[in-house]
mmCIF file of C-alpha atoms in Angstrom:
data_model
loop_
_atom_site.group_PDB
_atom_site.id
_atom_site.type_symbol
_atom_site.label_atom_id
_atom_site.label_comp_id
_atom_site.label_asym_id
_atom_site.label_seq_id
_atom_site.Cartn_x
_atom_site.Cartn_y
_atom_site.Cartn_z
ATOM 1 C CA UNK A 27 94.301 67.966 100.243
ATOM 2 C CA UNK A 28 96.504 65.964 102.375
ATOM 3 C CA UNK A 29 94.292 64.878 105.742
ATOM 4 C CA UNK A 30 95.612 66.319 108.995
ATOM 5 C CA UNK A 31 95.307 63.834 112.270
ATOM 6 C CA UNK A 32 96.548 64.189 115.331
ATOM 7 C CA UNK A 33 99.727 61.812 116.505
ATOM 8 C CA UNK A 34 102.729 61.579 116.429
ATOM 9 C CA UNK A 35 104.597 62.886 113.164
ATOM 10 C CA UNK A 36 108.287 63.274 112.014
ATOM 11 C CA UNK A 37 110.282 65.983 112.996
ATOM 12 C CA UNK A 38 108.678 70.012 112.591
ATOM 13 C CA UNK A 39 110.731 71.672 109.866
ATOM 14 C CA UNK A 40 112.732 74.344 110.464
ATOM 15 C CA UNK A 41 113.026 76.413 107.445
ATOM 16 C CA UNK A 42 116.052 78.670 106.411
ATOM 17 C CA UNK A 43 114.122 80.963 104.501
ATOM 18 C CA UNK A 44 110.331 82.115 104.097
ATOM 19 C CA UNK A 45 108.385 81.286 101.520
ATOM 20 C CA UNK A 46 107.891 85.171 98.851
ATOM 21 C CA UNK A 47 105.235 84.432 96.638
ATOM 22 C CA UNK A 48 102.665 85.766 99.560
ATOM 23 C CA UNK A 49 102.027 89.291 101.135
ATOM 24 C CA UNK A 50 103.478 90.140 104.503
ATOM 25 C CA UNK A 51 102.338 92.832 106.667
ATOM 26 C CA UNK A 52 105.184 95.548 106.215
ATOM 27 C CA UNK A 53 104.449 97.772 109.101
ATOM 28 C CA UNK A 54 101.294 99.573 110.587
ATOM 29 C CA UNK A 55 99.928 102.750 107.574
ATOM 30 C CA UNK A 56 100.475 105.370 110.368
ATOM 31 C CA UNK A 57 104.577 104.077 110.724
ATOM 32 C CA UNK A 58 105.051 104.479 107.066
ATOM 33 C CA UNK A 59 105.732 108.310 105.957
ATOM 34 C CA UNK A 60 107.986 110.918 104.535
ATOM 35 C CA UNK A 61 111.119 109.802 106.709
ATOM 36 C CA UNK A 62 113.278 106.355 105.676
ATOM 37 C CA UNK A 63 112.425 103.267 107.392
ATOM 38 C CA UNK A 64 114.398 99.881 106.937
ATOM 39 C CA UNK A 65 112.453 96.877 107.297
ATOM 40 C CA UNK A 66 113.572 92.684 106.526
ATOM 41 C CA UNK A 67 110.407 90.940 104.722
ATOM 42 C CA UNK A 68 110.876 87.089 103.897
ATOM 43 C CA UNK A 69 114.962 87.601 103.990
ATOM 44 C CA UNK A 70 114.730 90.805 101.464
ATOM 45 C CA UNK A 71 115.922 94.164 102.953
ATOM 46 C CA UNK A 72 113.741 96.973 101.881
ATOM 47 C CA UNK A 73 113.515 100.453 102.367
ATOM 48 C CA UNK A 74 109.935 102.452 102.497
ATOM 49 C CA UNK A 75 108.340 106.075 102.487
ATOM 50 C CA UNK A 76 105.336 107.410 101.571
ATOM 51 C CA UNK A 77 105.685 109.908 97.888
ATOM 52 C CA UNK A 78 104.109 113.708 98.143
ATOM 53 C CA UNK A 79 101.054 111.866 97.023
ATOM 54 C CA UNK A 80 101.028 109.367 100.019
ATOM 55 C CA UNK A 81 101.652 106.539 97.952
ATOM 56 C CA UNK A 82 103.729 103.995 100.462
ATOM 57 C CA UNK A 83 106.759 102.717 97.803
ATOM 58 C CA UNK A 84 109.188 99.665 98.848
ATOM 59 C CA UNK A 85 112.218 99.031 97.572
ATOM 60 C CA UNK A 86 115.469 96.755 98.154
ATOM 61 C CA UNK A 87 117.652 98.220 100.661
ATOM 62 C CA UNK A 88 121.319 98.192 98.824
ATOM 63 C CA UNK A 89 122.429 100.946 96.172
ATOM 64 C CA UNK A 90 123.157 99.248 92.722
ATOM 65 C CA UNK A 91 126.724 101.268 92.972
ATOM 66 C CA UNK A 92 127.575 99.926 96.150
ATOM 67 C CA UNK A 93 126.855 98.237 99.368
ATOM 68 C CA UNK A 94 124.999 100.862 101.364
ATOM 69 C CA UNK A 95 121.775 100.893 102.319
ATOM 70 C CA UNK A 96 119.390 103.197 100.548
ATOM 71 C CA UNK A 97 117.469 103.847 103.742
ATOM 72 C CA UNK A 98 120.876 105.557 105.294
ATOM 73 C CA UNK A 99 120.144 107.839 101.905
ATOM 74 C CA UNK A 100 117.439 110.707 102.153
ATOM 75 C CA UNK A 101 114.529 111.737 100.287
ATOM 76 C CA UNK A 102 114.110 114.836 98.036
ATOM 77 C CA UNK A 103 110.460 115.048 96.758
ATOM 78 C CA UNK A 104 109.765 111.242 95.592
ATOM 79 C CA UNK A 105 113.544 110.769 94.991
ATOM 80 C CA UNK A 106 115.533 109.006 96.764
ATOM 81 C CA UNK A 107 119.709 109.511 97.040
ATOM 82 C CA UNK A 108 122.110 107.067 98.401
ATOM 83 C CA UNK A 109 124.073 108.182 101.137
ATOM 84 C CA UNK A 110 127.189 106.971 99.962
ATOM 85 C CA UNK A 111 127.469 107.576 96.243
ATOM 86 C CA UNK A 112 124.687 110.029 95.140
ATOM 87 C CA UNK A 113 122.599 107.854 92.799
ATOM 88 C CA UNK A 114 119.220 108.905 92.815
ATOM 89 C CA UNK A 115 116.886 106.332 92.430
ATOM 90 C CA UNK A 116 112.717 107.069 91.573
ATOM 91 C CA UNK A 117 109.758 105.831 93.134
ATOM 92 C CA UNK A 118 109.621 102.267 90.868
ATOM 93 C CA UNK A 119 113.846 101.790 91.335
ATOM 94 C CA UNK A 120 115.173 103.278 88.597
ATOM 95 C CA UNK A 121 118.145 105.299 88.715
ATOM 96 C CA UNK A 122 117.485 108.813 87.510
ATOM 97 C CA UNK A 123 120.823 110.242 88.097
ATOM 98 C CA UNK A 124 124.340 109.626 88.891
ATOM 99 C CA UNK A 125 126.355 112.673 90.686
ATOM 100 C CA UNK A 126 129.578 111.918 88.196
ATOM 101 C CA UNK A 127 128.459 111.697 84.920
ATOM 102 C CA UNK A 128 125.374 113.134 83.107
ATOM 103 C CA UNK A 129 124.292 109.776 81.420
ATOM 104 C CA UNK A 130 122.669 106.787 83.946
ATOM 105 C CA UNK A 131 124.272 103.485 83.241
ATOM 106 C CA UNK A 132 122.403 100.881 81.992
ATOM 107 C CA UNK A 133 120.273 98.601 84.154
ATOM 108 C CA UNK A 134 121.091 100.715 87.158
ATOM 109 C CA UNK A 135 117.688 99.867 88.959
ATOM 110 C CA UNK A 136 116.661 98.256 92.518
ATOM 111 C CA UNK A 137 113.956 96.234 92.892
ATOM 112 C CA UNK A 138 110.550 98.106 93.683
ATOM 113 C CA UNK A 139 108.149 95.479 95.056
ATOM 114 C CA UNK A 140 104.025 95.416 94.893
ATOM 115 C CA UNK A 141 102.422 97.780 97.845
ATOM 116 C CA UNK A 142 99.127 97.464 99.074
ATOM 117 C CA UNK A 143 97.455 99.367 102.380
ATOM 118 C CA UNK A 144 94.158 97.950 103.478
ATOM 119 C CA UNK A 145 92.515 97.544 106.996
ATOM 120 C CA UNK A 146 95.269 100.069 108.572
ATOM 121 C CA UNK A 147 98.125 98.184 107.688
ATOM 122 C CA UNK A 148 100.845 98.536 104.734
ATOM 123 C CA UNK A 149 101.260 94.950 103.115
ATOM 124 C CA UNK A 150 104.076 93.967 100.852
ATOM 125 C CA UNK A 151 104.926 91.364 97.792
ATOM 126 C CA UNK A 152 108.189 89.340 98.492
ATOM 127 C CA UNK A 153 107.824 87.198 95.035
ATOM 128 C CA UNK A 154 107.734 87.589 91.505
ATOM 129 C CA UNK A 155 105.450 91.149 90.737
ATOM 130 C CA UNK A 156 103.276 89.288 87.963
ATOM 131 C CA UNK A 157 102.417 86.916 90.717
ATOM 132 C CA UNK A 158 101.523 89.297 93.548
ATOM 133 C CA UNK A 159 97.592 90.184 91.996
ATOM 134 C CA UNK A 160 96.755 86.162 92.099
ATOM 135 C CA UNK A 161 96.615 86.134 95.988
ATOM 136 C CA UNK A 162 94.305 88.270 97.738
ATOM 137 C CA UNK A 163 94.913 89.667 101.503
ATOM 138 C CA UNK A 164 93.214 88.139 104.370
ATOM 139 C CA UNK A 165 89.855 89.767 105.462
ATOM 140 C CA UNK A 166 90.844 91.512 108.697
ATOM 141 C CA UNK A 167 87.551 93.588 109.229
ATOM 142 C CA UNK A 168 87.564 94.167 112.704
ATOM 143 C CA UNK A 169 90.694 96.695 112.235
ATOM 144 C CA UNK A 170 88.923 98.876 110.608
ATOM 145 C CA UNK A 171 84.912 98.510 111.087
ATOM 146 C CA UNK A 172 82.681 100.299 113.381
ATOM 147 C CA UNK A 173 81.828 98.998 116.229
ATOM 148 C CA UNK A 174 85.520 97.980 117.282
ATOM 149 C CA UNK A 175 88.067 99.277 119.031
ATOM 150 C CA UNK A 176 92.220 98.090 118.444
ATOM 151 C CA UNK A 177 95.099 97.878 120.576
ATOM 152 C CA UNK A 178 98.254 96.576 118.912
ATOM 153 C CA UNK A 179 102.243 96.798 119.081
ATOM 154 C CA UNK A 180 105.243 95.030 117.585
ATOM 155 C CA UNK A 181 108.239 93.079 118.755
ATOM 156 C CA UNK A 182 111.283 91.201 117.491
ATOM 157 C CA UNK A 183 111.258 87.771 118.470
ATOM 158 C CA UNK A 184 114.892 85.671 118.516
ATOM 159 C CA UNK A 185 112.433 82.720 116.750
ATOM 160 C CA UNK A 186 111.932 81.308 113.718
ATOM 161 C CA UNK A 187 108.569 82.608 111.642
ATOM 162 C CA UNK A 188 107.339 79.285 111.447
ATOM 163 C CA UNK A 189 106.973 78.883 115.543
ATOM 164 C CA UNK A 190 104.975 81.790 115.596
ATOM 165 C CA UNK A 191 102.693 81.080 112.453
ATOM 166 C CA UNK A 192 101.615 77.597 114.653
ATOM 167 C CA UNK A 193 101.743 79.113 117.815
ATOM 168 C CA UNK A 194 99.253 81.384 116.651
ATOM 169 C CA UNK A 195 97.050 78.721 115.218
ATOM 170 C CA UNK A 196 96.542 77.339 118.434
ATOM 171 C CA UNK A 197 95.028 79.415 122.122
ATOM 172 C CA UNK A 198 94.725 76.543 124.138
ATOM 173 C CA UNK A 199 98.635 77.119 125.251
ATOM 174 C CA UNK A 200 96.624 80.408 126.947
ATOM 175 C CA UNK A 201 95.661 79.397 130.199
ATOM 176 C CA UNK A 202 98.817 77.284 131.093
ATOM 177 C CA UNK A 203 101.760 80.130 129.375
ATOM 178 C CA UNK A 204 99.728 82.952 130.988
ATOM 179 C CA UNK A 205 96.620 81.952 132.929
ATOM 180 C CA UNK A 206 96.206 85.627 134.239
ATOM 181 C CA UNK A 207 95.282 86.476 131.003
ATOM 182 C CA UNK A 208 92.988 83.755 129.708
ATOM 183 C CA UNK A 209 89.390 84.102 130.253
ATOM 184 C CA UNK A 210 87.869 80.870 132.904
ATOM 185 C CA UNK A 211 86.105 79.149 129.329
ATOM 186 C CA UNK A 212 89.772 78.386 128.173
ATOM 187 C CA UNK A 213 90.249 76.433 131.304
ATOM 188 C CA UNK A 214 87.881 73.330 130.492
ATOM 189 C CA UNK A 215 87.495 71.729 127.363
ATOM 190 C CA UNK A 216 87.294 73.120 124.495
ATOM 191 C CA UNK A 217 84.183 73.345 121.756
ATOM 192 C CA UNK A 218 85.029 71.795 118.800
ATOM 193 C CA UNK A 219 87.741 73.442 116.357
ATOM 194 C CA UNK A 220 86.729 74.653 113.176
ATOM 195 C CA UNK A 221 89.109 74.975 110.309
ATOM 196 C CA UNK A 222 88.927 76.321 106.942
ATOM 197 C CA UNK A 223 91.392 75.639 104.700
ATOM 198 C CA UNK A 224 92.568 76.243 101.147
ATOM 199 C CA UNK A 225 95.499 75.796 99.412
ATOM 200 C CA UNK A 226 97.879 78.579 100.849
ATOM 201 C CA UNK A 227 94.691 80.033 103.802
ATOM 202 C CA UNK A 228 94.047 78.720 107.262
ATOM 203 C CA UNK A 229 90.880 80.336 109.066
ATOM 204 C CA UNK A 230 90.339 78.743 112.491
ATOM 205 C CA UNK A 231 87.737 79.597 115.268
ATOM 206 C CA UNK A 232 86.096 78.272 118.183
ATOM 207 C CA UNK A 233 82.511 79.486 119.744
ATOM 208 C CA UNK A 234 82.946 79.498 123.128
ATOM 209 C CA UNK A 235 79.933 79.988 125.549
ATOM 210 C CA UNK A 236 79.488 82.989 127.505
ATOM 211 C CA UNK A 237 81.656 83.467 130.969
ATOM 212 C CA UNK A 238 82.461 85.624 133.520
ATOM 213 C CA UNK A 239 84.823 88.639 132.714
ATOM 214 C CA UNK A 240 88.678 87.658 133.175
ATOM 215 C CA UNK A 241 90.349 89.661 136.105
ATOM 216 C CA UNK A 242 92.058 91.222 133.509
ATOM 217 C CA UNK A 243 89.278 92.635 131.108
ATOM 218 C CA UNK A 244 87.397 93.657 134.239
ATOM 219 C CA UNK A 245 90.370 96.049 135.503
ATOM 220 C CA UNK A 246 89.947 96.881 131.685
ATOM 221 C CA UNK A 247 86.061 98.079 131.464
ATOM 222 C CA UNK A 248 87.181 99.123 135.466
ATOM 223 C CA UNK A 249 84.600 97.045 136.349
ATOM 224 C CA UNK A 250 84.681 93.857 139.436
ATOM 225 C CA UNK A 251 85.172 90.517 138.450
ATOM 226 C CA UNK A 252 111.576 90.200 108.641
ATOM 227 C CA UNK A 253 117.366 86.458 109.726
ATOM 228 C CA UNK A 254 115.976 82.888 109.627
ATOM 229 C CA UNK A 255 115.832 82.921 113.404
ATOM 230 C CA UNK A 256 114.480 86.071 114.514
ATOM 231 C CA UNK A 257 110.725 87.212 113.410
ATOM 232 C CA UNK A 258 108.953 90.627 113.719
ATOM 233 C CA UNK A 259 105.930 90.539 116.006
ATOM 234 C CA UNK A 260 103.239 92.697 114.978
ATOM 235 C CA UNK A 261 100.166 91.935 117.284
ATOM 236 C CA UNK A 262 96.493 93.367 117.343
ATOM 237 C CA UNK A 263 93.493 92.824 119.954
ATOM 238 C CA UNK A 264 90.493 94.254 118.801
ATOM 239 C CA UNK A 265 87.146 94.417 121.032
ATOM 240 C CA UNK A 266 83.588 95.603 120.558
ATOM 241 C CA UNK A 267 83.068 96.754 123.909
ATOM 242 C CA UNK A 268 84.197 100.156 125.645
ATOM 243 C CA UNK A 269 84.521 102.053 122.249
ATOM 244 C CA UNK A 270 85.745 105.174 122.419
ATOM 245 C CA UNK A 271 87.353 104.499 125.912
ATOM 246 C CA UNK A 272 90.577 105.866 126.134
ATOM 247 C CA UNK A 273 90.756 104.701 129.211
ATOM 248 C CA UNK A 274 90.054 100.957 128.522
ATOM 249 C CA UNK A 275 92.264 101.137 125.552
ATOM 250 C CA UNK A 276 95.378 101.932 127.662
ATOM 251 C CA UNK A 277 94.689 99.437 130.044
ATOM 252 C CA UNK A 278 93.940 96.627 127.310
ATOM 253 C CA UNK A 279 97.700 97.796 126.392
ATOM 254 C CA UNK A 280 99.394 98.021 129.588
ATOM 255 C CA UNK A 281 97.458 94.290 130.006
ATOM 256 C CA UNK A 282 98.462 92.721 126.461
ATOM 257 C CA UNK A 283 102.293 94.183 125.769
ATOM 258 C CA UNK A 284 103.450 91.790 129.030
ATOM 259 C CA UNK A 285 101.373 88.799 127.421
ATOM 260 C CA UNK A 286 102.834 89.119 124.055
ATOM 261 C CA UNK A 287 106.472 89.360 125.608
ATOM 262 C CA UNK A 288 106.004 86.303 127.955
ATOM 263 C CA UNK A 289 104.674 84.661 124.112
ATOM 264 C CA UNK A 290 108.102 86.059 122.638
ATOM 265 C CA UNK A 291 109.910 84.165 125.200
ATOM 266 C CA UNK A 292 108.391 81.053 125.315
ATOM 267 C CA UNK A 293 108.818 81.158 121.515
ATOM 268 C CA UNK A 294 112.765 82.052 121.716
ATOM 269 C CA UNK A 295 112.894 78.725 124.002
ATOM 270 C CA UNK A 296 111.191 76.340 121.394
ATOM 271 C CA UNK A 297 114.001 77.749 119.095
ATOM 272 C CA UNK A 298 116.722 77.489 121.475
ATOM 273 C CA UNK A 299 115.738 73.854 122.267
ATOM 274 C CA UNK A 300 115.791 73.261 118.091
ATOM 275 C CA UNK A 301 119.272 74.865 117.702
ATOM 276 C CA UNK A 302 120.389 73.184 120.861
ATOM 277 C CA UNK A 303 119.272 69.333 119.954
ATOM 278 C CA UNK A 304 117.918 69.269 116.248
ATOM 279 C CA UNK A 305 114.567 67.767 114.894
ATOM 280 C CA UNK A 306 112.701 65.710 116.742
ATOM 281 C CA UNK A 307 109.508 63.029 116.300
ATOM 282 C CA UNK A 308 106.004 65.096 118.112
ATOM 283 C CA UNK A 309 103.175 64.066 119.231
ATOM 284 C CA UNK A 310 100.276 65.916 118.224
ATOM 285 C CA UNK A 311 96.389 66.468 119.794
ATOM 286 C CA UNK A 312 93.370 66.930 118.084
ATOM 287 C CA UNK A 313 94.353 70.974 118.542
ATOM 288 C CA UNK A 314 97.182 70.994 116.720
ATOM 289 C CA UNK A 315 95.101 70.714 113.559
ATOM 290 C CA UNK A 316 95.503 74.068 112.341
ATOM 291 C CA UNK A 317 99.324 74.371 113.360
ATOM 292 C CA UNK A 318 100.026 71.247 111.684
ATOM 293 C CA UNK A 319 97.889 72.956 108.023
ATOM 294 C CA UNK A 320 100.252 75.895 108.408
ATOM 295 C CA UNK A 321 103.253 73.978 108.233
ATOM 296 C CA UNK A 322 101.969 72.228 105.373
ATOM 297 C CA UNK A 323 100.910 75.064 103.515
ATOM 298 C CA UNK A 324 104.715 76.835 104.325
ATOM 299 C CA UNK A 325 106.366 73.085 103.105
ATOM 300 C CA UNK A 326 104.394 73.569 100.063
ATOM 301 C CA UNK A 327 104.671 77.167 99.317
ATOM 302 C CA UNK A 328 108.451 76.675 98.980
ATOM 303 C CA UNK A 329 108.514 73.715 97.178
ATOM 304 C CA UNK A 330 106.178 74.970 94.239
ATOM 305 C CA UNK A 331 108.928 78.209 94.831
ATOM 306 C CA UNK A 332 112.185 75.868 95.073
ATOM 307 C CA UNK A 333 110.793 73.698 91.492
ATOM 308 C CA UNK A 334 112.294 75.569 89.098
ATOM 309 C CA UNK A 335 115.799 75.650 90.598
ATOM 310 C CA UNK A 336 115.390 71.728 91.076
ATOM 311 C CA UNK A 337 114.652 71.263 87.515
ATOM 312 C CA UNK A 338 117.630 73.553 86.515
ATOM 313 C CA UNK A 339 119.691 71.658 88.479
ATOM 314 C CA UNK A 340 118.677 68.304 87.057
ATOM 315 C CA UNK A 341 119.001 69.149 83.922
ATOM 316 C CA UNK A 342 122.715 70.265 84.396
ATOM 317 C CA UNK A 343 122.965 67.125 85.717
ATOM 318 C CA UNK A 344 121.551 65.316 82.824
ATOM 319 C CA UNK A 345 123.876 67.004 80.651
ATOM 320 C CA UNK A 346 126.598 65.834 82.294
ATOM 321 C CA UNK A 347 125.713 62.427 82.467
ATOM 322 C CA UNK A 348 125.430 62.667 78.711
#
């Protein structure tokens, strides 16, 4: 494991395309069902629904027959026809029919990619299938257990994922991007950082001591006191306070949507500044430590992903030296 220090470094990537061979958060279970939704996941265009059964199904947006997107199609039972031409493809992408001839074609298939729905959300495999049961999802209990309550919402964000992987690896940006929002302990120095790492997982907290109720969460409790440069935004706050407040719920929302949009922006400017005047050399604090493992973990992802093209490549090349 490569030690991360704070410093200055070389330039922050910017990558063209995510890396698959990891789940992504599709879209929240209760956004998934019997109607045709297009989504973008890593670069891939898919298509979902839910089957009779409830079973959520992805599959790549684009009819084998022609360039149209299956989710412009329309679902009969667990079968869905292309809008254009009529080919009727089954829940794992095979073609069943074709409107013009009695016998399929051979190979007529889209890709259907691994599906999983845990802790309220619908997750989905960009990489290779055989792949997708060696990585576990992230443990994201507070969505679902007793004892919590969750506010959430999504957003497209003219940004590149990798600006919002580190941004989110890092909440001392809080109290000076929207100090409204941040509770008074995010204002002095922060406890120590601690960071758990593994090969392709970063789990960071801090244990802050106890402080008086933001403005914010006091109005709460109503108490005193999927392009390469645009990302989807799907946010959740959970608490374990004021369950079953309806009340507090709406006005977490009413208080979180602006935050996240104000995040959006500040994001879209860090990617407008990258377009605008390249790479450049940072300087890193002791912070950025988590930030800094993402972007290793992403540079690494796709170059275990990238290897087998490389070698392909060099052997052509050997050949032809030959």
């Amino acid at each position: 494991m490569t030690a991360i220090r704070p410093g200055r470094t070389r330039p922050a990537p910017v990558f063209s395309t995510a890396p698959t061979d990891c789940w992504y958060v599709l879209a929240p279970s209760d956004s998934v069902g019997r109607v045709l939704r297009a989504y973008q996941v890593a670069g891939l265009p898919l298509v979902a629904f839910r089957t009779v059964a409830g079973q959520v199904v992805a599959l790549h947006d684009r009819c084998v027959h022609r360039p149209y997107p299956l989710s412009a199609g329309h679902l009969d039972g667990d079968e869905l026809s292309c809008g254009l031409c009529g080919f009727v493809y089954g829940p794992d992408g095979q073609c069943v029919r074709v409107p013009t001839q009695s016998r399929v074609p051979v190979g007529a298939a889209v890709p259907a990619y691994p599906v999983r729905e845990e802790q309220g959300l619908v997750w989905v495999w960009a990489g290779g299938p055989g792949r997708a049961r060696l990585h576990r999802l992230p443990d994201l209990p507070w969505l679902i257990q007793d004892g919590w309550t969750t506010v959430g919402g999504e957003q497209m964000v003219n940004a590149g994922f990798l600006l919002l992987h580190e941004s989110f690896a890092d909440v001392t940006k809080i109290p000076v991007l929207v100090p409204e929002v941040s509770p008074s302990v995010l204002q002095v120095a922060p406890p120590p950082l601690d960071v758990e790492v593994t090969e392709t997982t970063v789990s960071l907290s801090r244990r802050y001591p106890p402080g008086p109720l933001p403005d914010w969460q006091a109005q709460a409790l109503g108490r005193s006191g999927v392009d390469d440069r645009v990302s989807r935004l799907l946010w959740r706050v959970s608490r374990d306070f004021g369950l079953g407040d309806s009340v507090t719920t709406a006005r977490l929302a009413e208080m979180f949507v602006p935050y996240y949009a104000t995040l959006a922006a500040a994001l879209e400017t860090m990617q407008q500044v990258i377009d605008r005047d390249g790479l450049a050399t940072e300087v890193n604090v002791s912070s950025d430590v988590a930030a800094l493992r993402v972007r290793q973990i992403v540079q690494a992802m796709l170059a275990e992903e990238n290897a087998p093209a490389r070698r392909l490549q060099r052997d052509h090349a050997e050949a032809g030296v030959r």
